[in-house]
mmCIF file of C-alpha atoms in Angstrom:
data_model
loop_
_atom_site.group_PDB
_atom_site.id
_atom_site.type_symbol
_atom_site.label_atom_id
_atom_site.label_comp_id
_atom_site.label_asym_id
_atom_site.label_seq_id
_atom_site.Cartn_x
_atom_site.Cartn_y
_atom_site.Cartn_z
ATOM 1 C CA MET A 6 -36.229 -4.509 9.692
ATOM 2 C CA VAL A 7 -36.340 -1.644 7.105
ATOM 3 C CA SER A 8 -37.825 -1.826 3.685
ATOM 4 C CA LEU A 9 -35.032 -2.245 1.203
ATOM 5 C CA TRP A 10 -37.063 -0.414 -1.511
ATOM 6 C CA GLU A 11 -37.506 2.631 0.681
ATOM 7 C CA ASN A 12 -33.760 2.772 1.442
ATOM 8 C CA TRP A 13 -32.949 2.553 -2.181
ATOM 9 C CA ARG A 14 -35.342 5.185 -3.179
ATOM 10 C CA SER A 15 -34.258 7.686 -0.485
ATOM 11 C CA GLY A 16 -30.485 6.689 -0.787
ATOM 12 C CA VAL A 17 -29.868 7.396 -4.541
ATOM 13 C CA GLY A 18 -26.883 9.657 -4.798
ATOM 14 C CA ARG A 19 -25.785 9.237 -1.183
ATOM 15 C CA GLN A 20 -23.179 7.162 0.400
ATOM 16 C CA ARG A 21 -25.353 6.168 3.429
ATOM 17 C CA ARG A 22 -29.137 6.543 3.953
ATOM 18 C CA GLY A 23 -31.804 4.843 6.119
ATOM 19 C CA GLY A 24 -29.368 2.677 7.912
ATOM 20 C CA PHE A 25 -28.033 0.734 4.815
ATOM 21 C CA ASP A 26 -24.740 1.033 3.132
ATOM 22 C CA ILE A 27 -24.805 1.710 -0.609
ATOM 23 C CA GLY A 28 -22.799 -1.079 -2.147
ATOM 24 C CA GLY A 29 -20.131 -0.316 -4.732
ATOM 25 C CA PRO A 30 -20.281 2.266 -7.480
ATOM 26 C CA SER A 31 -23.928 1.726 -8.369
ATOM 27 C CA ALA A 32 -26.779 3.390 -6.286
ATOM 28 C CA HIS A 33 -29.013 0.379 -7.318
ATOM 29 C CA SER A 34 -27.492 -1.878 -4.724
ATOM 30 C CA VAL A 35 -27.320 -2.155 -0.821
ATOM 31 C CA GLU A 36 -24.740 -3.925 1.165
ATOM 32 C CA LEU A 37 -25.692 -6.028 4.176
ATOM 33 C CA THR A 38 -23.270 -5.211 7.065
ATOM 34 C CA LYS A 39 -22.836 -6.392 10.761
ATOM 35 C CA ARG A 40 -24.848 -3.429 11.844
ATOM 36 C CA HIS A 41 -27.721 -3.755 9.360
ATOM 37 C CA SER A 42 -27.535 -7.422 8.416
ATOM 38 C CA SER A 43 -30.978 -8.411 7.209
ATOM 39 C CA VAL A 44 -33.677 -7.234 4.814
ATOM 40 C CA SER A 45 -37.173 -8.366 3.833
ATOM 41 C CA LEU A 46 -37.669 -9.423 0.143
ATOM 42 C CA THR A 47 -41.404 -9.546 0.765
ATOM 43 C CA GLU A 48 -41.719 -5.860 1.751
ATOM 44 C CA GLN A 49 -40.293 -4.868 -1.609
ATOM 45 C CA GLY A 50 -42.140 -7.407 -3.636
ATOM 46 C CA ALA A 51 -39.083 -9.269 -4.673
ATOM 47 C CA ASP A 52 -40.162 -12.633 -3.316
ATOM 48 C CA THR A 53 -41.410 -13.961 -6.637
ATOM 49 C CA GLY A 54 -39.966 -14.883 -9.906
ATOM 50 C CA SER A 55 -36.350 -15.618 -10.648
ATOM 51 C CA MET A 56 -33.626 -14.647 -8.207
ATOM 52 C CA ARG A 57 -30.014 -14.884 -9.323
ATOM 53 C CA VAL A 58 -27.329 -15.423 -6.658
ATOM 54 C CA ASN A 59 -23.787 -14.643 -7.983
ATOM 55 C CA LEU A 60 -20.308 -15.120 -6.477
ATOM 56 C CA SER A 61 -17.456 -13.230 -7.990
ATOM 57 C CA TRP A 62 -13.979 -12.720 -6.636
ATOM 58 C CA ARG A 63 -10.548 -11.329 -7.356
ATOM 59 C CA MET A 64 -7.239 -11.072 -5.702
ATOM 60 C CA ARG A 65 -6.786 -8.255 -3.134
ATOM 61 C CA SER A 66 -5.296 -5.214 -4.861
ATOM 62 C CA SER A 67 -2.244 -5.219 -2.649
ATOM 63 C CA ASP A 68 -1.365 -8.779 -3.861
ATOM 64 C CA PHE A 69 -2.365 -8.383 -7.554
ATOM 65 C CA ASP A 70 -2.022 -4.919 -8.862
ATOM 66 C CA GLY A 71 1.695 -4.928 -9.211
ATOM 67 C CA ARG A 72 1.804 -8.470 -10.805
ATOM 68 C CA ALA A 73 -1.207 -7.446 -13.173
ATOM 69 C CA ARG A 74 0.659 -4.419 -14.451
ATOM 70 C CA ARG A 75 3.636 -6.632 -15.257
ATOM 71 C CA ARG A 76 1.586 -9.400 -16.823
ATOM 72 C CA GLY A 77 -0.361 -6.950 -18.855
ATOM 73 C CA SER A 78 2.578 -5.209 -20.529
ATOM 74 C CA LEU A 79 2.463 -4.427 -24.206
ATOM 75 C CA ARG A 80 5.015 -7.183 -25.151
ATOM 76 C CA HIS A 81 2.839 -9.902 -23.561
ATOM 77 C CA PRO A 82 -0.795 -8.546 -23.567
ATOM 78 C CA LEU A 83 -2.350 -12.024 -23.383
ATOM 79 C CA GLN A 84 -0.615 -12.773 -20.077
ATOM 80 C CA ALA A 85 -3.299 -10.738 -18.364
ATOM 81 C CA LEU A 86 -5.945 -13.279 -19.454
ATOM 82 C CA LYS A 87 -4.347 -16.145 -17.620
ATOM 83 C CA PRO A 88 -6.035 -17.512 -14.446
ATOM 84 C CA GLN A 89 -5.173 -15.643 -11.260
ATOM 85 C CA VAL A 90 -2.945 -17.180 -8.773
ATOM 86 C CA VAL A 91 -2.304 -16.470 -5.188
ATOM 87 C CA GLN A 92 0.764 -16.818 -3.072
ATOM 88 C CA ALA A 93 0.202 -19.619 -0.686
ATOM 89 C CA HIS A 94 0.842 -19.217 3.052
ATOM 90 C CA THR A 95 3.522 -21.933 2.632
ATOM 91 C CA GLN A 96 5.931 -21.890 -0.269
ATOM 92 C CA GLY A 97 4.554 -22.049 -3.728
ATOM 93 C CA VAL A 98 1.581 -20.545 -5.556
ATOM 94 C CA VAL A 99 -2.008 -21.861 -5.899
ATOM 95 C CA ASN A 100 -4.995 -21.215 -8.192
ATOM 96 C CA VAL A 101 -7.855 -19.598 -6.419
ATOM 97 C CA ASP A 102 -10.953 -21.911 -6.658
ATOM 98 C CA LEU A 103 -13.818 -20.702 -4.790
ATOM 99 C CA ASP A 104 -16.997 -22.663 -4.965
ATOM 100 C CA LEU A 105 -20.625 -21.282 -4.458
ATOM 101 C CA ALA A 106 -23.156 -23.789 -2.931
ATOM 102 C CA CYS A 107 -26.418 -23.759 -1.041
ATOM 103 C CA MET A 108 -27.827 -26.010 1.593
ATOM 104 C CA TYR A 109 -31.582 -26.182 1.345
ATOM 105 C CA GLU A 110 -34.466 -27.333 3.734
ATOM 106 C CA LEU A 111 -37.979 -27.489 2.258
ATOM 107 C CA THR A 112 -41.264 -27.193 4.179
ATOM 108 C CA ASP A 113 -41.911 -30.971 3.533
ATOM 109 C CA GLY A 114 -38.801 -31.802 5.496
ATOM 110 C CA SER A 115 -36.478 -32.766 2.598
ATOM 111 C CA LYS A 116 -32.883 -31.416 2.898
ATOM 112 C CA GLY A 117 -29.860 -31.473 0.626
ATOM 113 C CA VAL A 118 -27.164 -29.481 -0.966
ATOM 114 C CA VAL A 119 -26.604 -27.787 -4.343
ATOM 115 C CA GLN A 120 -22.835 -27.596 -5.151
ATOM 116 C CA PRO A 121 -20.227 -28.243 -7.948
ATOM 117 C CA LEU A 122 -18.553 -30.964 -5.981
ATOM 118 C CA GLY A 123 -20.315 -34.217 -6.698
ATOM 119 C CA ASN A 124 -22.212 -32.596 -9.414
ATOM 120 C CA PHE A 125 -25.178 -31.682 -7.237
ATOM 121 C CA LEU A 126 -26.609 -28.997 -9.551
ATOM 122 C CA GLY A 127 -30.241 -28.911 -8.350
ATOM 123 C CA ASP A 128 -33.287 -28.205 -10.278
ATOM 124 C CA TRP A 129 -35.212 -25.096 -11.198
ATOM 125 C CA ASN A 130 -38.777 -26.480 -11.927
ATOM 126 C CA SER A 131 -38.757 -29.136 -9.337
ATOM 127 C CA PRO A 132 -37.640 -29.521 -5.683
ATOM 128 C CA PRO A 133 -35.381 -27.942 -4.472
ATOM 129 C CA PHE A 134 -36.171 -25.050 -6.840
ATOM 130 C CA VAL A 135 -32.600 -24.099 -6.688
ATOM 131 C CA LYS A 136 -30.157 -24.462 -9.795
ATOM 132 C CA LEU A 137 -26.405 -24.137 -10.007
ATOM 133 C CA THR A 138 -25.351 -23.091 -13.482
ATOM 134 C CA GLY A 139 -21.827 -24.479 -13.339
ATOM 135 C CA ASP A 140 -18.361 -24.452 -11.717
ATOM 136 C CA ASP A 141 -15.977 -21.611 -12.514
ATOM 137 C CA ARG A 142 -12.520 -22.579 -11.423
ATOM 138 C CA PHE A 143 -10.641 -19.450 -12.402
ATOM 139 C CA GLY A 144 -12.568 -16.475 -11.075
ATOM 140 C CA SER A 145 -13.848 -15.203 -14.307
ATOM 141 C CA PRO A 146 -15.896 -11.979 -14.443
ATOM 142 C CA SER A 147 -19.171 -13.937 -14.591
ATOM 143 C CA GLY A 148 -18.227 -15.915 -11.463
ATOM 144 C CA GLU A 149 -20.549 -18.665 -10.349
ATOM 145 C CA THR A 150 -24.346 -18.334 -10.242
ATOM 146 C CA ILE A 151 -27.273 -20.063 -8.566
ATOM 147 C CA TYR A 152 -30.833 -19.427 -9.528
ATOM 148 C CA VAL A 153 -33.700 -19.606 -7.088
ATOM 149 C CA ASN A 154 -37.232 -20.159 -8.311
ATOM 150 C CA LEU A 155 -39.189 -17.840 -5.733
ATOM 151 C CA ASP A 156 -42.511 -18.685 -7.500
ATOM 152 C CA ASN A 157 -42.225 -21.794 -5.244
ATOM 153 C CA LYS A 158 -41.149 -19.910 -2.241
ATOM 154 C CA ASP A 159 -43.790 -21.589 -0.102
ATOM 155 C CA SER A 160 -42.059 -24.834 -0.573
ATOM 156 C CA ILE A 161 -38.727 -23.443 0.716
ATOM 157 C CA LYS A 162 -38.106 -23.279 4.527
ATOM 158 C CA ARG A 163 -34.554 -21.944 4.485
ATOM 159 C CA LEU A 164 -31.516 -21.694 2.238
ATOM 160 C CA LEU A 165 -28.059 -21.321 3.266
ATOM 161 C CA PHE A 166 -25.558 -19.899 0.620
ATOM 162 C CA PHE A 167 -22.014 -20.667 1.437
ATOM 163 C CA VAL A 168 -18.560 -20.560 -0.179
ATOM 164 C CA TYR A 169 -15.684 -23.160 0.164
ATOM 165 C CA ILE A 170 -12.274 -23.611 -1.132
ATOM 166 C CA TYR A 171 -12.148 -27.025 -2.788
ATOM 167 C CA ASP A 172 -8.427 -27.721 -2.358
ATOM 168 C CA GLY A 173 -5.121 -26.152 -2.120
ATOM 169 C CA THR A 174 -3.956 -23.700 0.447
ATOM 170 C CA PRO A 175 -6.791 -21.611 2.097
ATOM 171 C CA ALA A 176 -6.734 -18.122 0.508
ATOM 172 C CA PHE A 177 -9.725 -16.177 1.812
ATOM 173 C CA ASP A 178 -7.280 -13.534 3.191
ATOM 174 C CA ARG A 179 -5.725 -13.099 -0.343
ATOM 175 C CA THR A 180 -8.977 -12.800 -2.291
ATOM 176 C CA HIS A 181 -11.888 -10.438 -2.189
ATOM 177 C CA ALA A 182 -15.217 -12.134 -2.929
ATOM 178 C CA VAL A 183 -18.648 -10.662 -3.234
ATOM 179 C CA LEU A 184 -22.060 -12.431 -3.093
ATOM 180 C CA THR A 185 -24.667 -10.622 -4.913
ATOM 181 C CA LEU A 186 -28.379 -11.290 -5.012
ATOM 182 C CA PHE A 187 -30.304 -9.937 -8.102
ATOM 183 C CA PRO A 188 -34.071 -10.220 -7.058
ATOM 184 C CA SER A 189 -36.876 -9.723 -9.477
ATOM 185 C CA ASN A 190 -37.671 -6.154 -8.177
ATOM 186 C CA GLY A 191 -35.659 -3.499 -6.567
ATOM 187 C CA PRO A 192 -31.984 -3.129 -5.970
ATOM 188 C CA ARG A 193 -29.458 -5.958 -5.707
ATOM 189 C CA VAL A 194 -28.134 -7.031 -2.387
ATOM 190 C CA GLU A 195 -24.426 -7.426 -1.748
ATOM 191 C CA VAL A 196 -22.447 -9.222 0.910
ATOM 192 C CA ASN A 197 -18.687 -8.836 1.071
ATOM 193 C CA LEU A 198 -16.460 -11.543 2.173
ATOM 194 C CA ASP A 199 -13.836 -8.924 3.468
ATOM 195 C CA GLN A 200 -12.651 -10.352 6.731
ATOM 196 C CA ARG A 201 -9.184 -11.687 7.073
ATOM 197 C CA ALA A 202 -9.553 -15.435 7.761
ATOM 198 C CA PRO A 203 -6.296 -17.035 6.516
ATOM 199 C CA GLN A 204 -6.928 -20.575 7.600
ATOM 200 C CA ALA A 205 -10.634 -20.824 6.895
ATOM 201 C CA ARG A 206 -11.650 -23.156 4.157
ATOM 202 C CA SER A 207 -15.408 -22.369 4.227
ATOM 203 C CA CYS A 208 -17.802 -19.471 4.775
ATOM 204 C CA ALA A 209 -21.639 -19.306 5.532
ATOM 205 C CA VAL A 210 -22.447 -16.060 3.715
ATOM 206 C CA LEU A 211 -26.201 -15.559 3.436
ATOM 207 C CA LEU A 212 -29.210 -17.244 4.964
ATOM 208 C CA MET A 213 -32.705 -16.951 3.274
ATOM 209 C CA GLN A 214 -35.651 -18.049 5.347
ATOM 210 C CA HIS A 215 -39.313 -17.268 6.224
ATOM 211 C CA GLU A 216 -39.672 -15.029 9.312
ATOM 212 C CA LYS A 217 -43.202 -13.720 10.602
ATOM 213 C CA GLY A 218 -44.744 -14.372 7.299
ATOM 214 C CA GLN A 219 -41.965 -12.704 5.200
ATOM 215 C CA LEU A 220 -39.061 -13.919 3.207
ATOM 216 C CA THR A 221 -35.989 -12.463 4.491
ATOM 217 C CA VAL A 222 -32.212 -12.584 3.767
ATOM 218 C CA ARG A 223 -29.540 -12.291 6.507
ATOM 219 C CA ARG A 224 -25.916 -11.690 6.357
ATOM 220 C CA GLU A 225 -23.835 -14.452 8.112
ATOM 221 C CA VAL A 226 -20.234 -14.208 6.933
ATOM 222 C CA ARG A 227 -19.218 -16.955 9.434
ATOM 223 C CA TYR A 228 -15.839 -18.600 8.543
ATOM 224 C CA VAL A 229 -15.002 -22.177 9.490
ATOM 225 C CA TYR A 230 -11.833 -24.243 9.307
ATOM 226 C CA GLY A 231 -13.589 -27.244 7.890
ATOM 227 C CA PHE A 232 -15.865 -27.862 4.932
ATOM 228 C CA GLN A 233 -19.595 -28.572 4.548
ATOM 229 C CA ALA A 234 -19.950 -30.918 7.428
ATOM 230 C CA GLU A 235 -18.806 -28.195 9.849
ATOM 231 C CA LEU A 236 -21.330 -25.736 8.473
ATOM 232 C CA ASP A 237 -23.975 -28.350 8.758
ATOM 233 C CA ARG A 238 -23.262 -28.806 12.441
ATOM 234 C CA LEU A 239 -23.167 -25.045 12.816
ATOM 235 C CA TYR A 240 -26.716 -24.451 11.506
ATOM 236 C CA GLY A 241 -28.228 -27.948 12.519
ATOM 237 C CA TRP A 242 -28.853 -29.173 9.067
ATOM 238 C CA GLY A 243 -28.467 -32.885 9.855
ATOM 239 C CA LEU A 244 -27.029 -34.167 6.547
ATOM 240 C CA GLN A 245 -24.742 -37.078 5.968
ATOM 241 C CA TRP A 246 -21.330 -36.077 4.382
ATOM 242 C CA GLY A 247 -18.658 -38.011 2.743
ATOM 243 C CA ARG A 248 -15.446 -37.133 0.757
ATOM 244 C CA GLY A 249 -16.011 -35.983 -2.754
ATOM 245 C CA TYR A 250 -13.963 -35.047 -5.749
ATOM 246 C CA LYS A 251 -14.306 -32.979 -8.760
ATOM 247 C CA ALA A 252 -13.985 -34.461 -12.160
ATOM 248 C CA GLY A 253 -10.236 -34.805 -12.956
ATOM 249 C CA LYS A 254 -9.165 -34.156 -9.366
ATOM 250 C CA LYS A 255 -8.445 -36.691 -6.606
#
């Protein structure tokens, strides 16, 4: 495992340095990849304070750029502000509705989930020390955000951040989603959901846990065809799941 801070300092201005990929146009970010999939937050002093975990997404350029140019014409400039839609694998068009969620396991043995579905928004000051700010149904620039209170990291055993498509046709292969961690110190950490998984409905993206006295984050990006219960079985969480609905949707 390599110090994220060391890679950031030595990698400014370069596309690759120290085994990590520089993520996006900013040199103040690193991308976790299959080859270099984990990093220690403890080593860079980023395991305290507030950590922001953000999910943002957009349509893949091959599907959207042409439509965006037409919708953003001078005659109808407000058309570009409408929610993005994706051509389904069957006939018709569906809205993209990706949800960010987190399964948690605390050191006292308590387990649960923080997610928009069922309005399980968590808590910042009390267990599970994980708080979801809300549900973005349209892929706005701000995306969806979960805050983790790392001042209580000793109470947290592991956190699994995952993304799922609530309803409609699976569309992971038509969207480009990015999960970004903004720690209290050092560069941000990015994980791209860039694999083509046309039939998947859920994806385990990132696992945060204590390893050998350090708080680490590890890229997962494991797509499944089911929902939370299937991810639960995959990671041995042991929760009981039932069918849930969002407000105004059944």
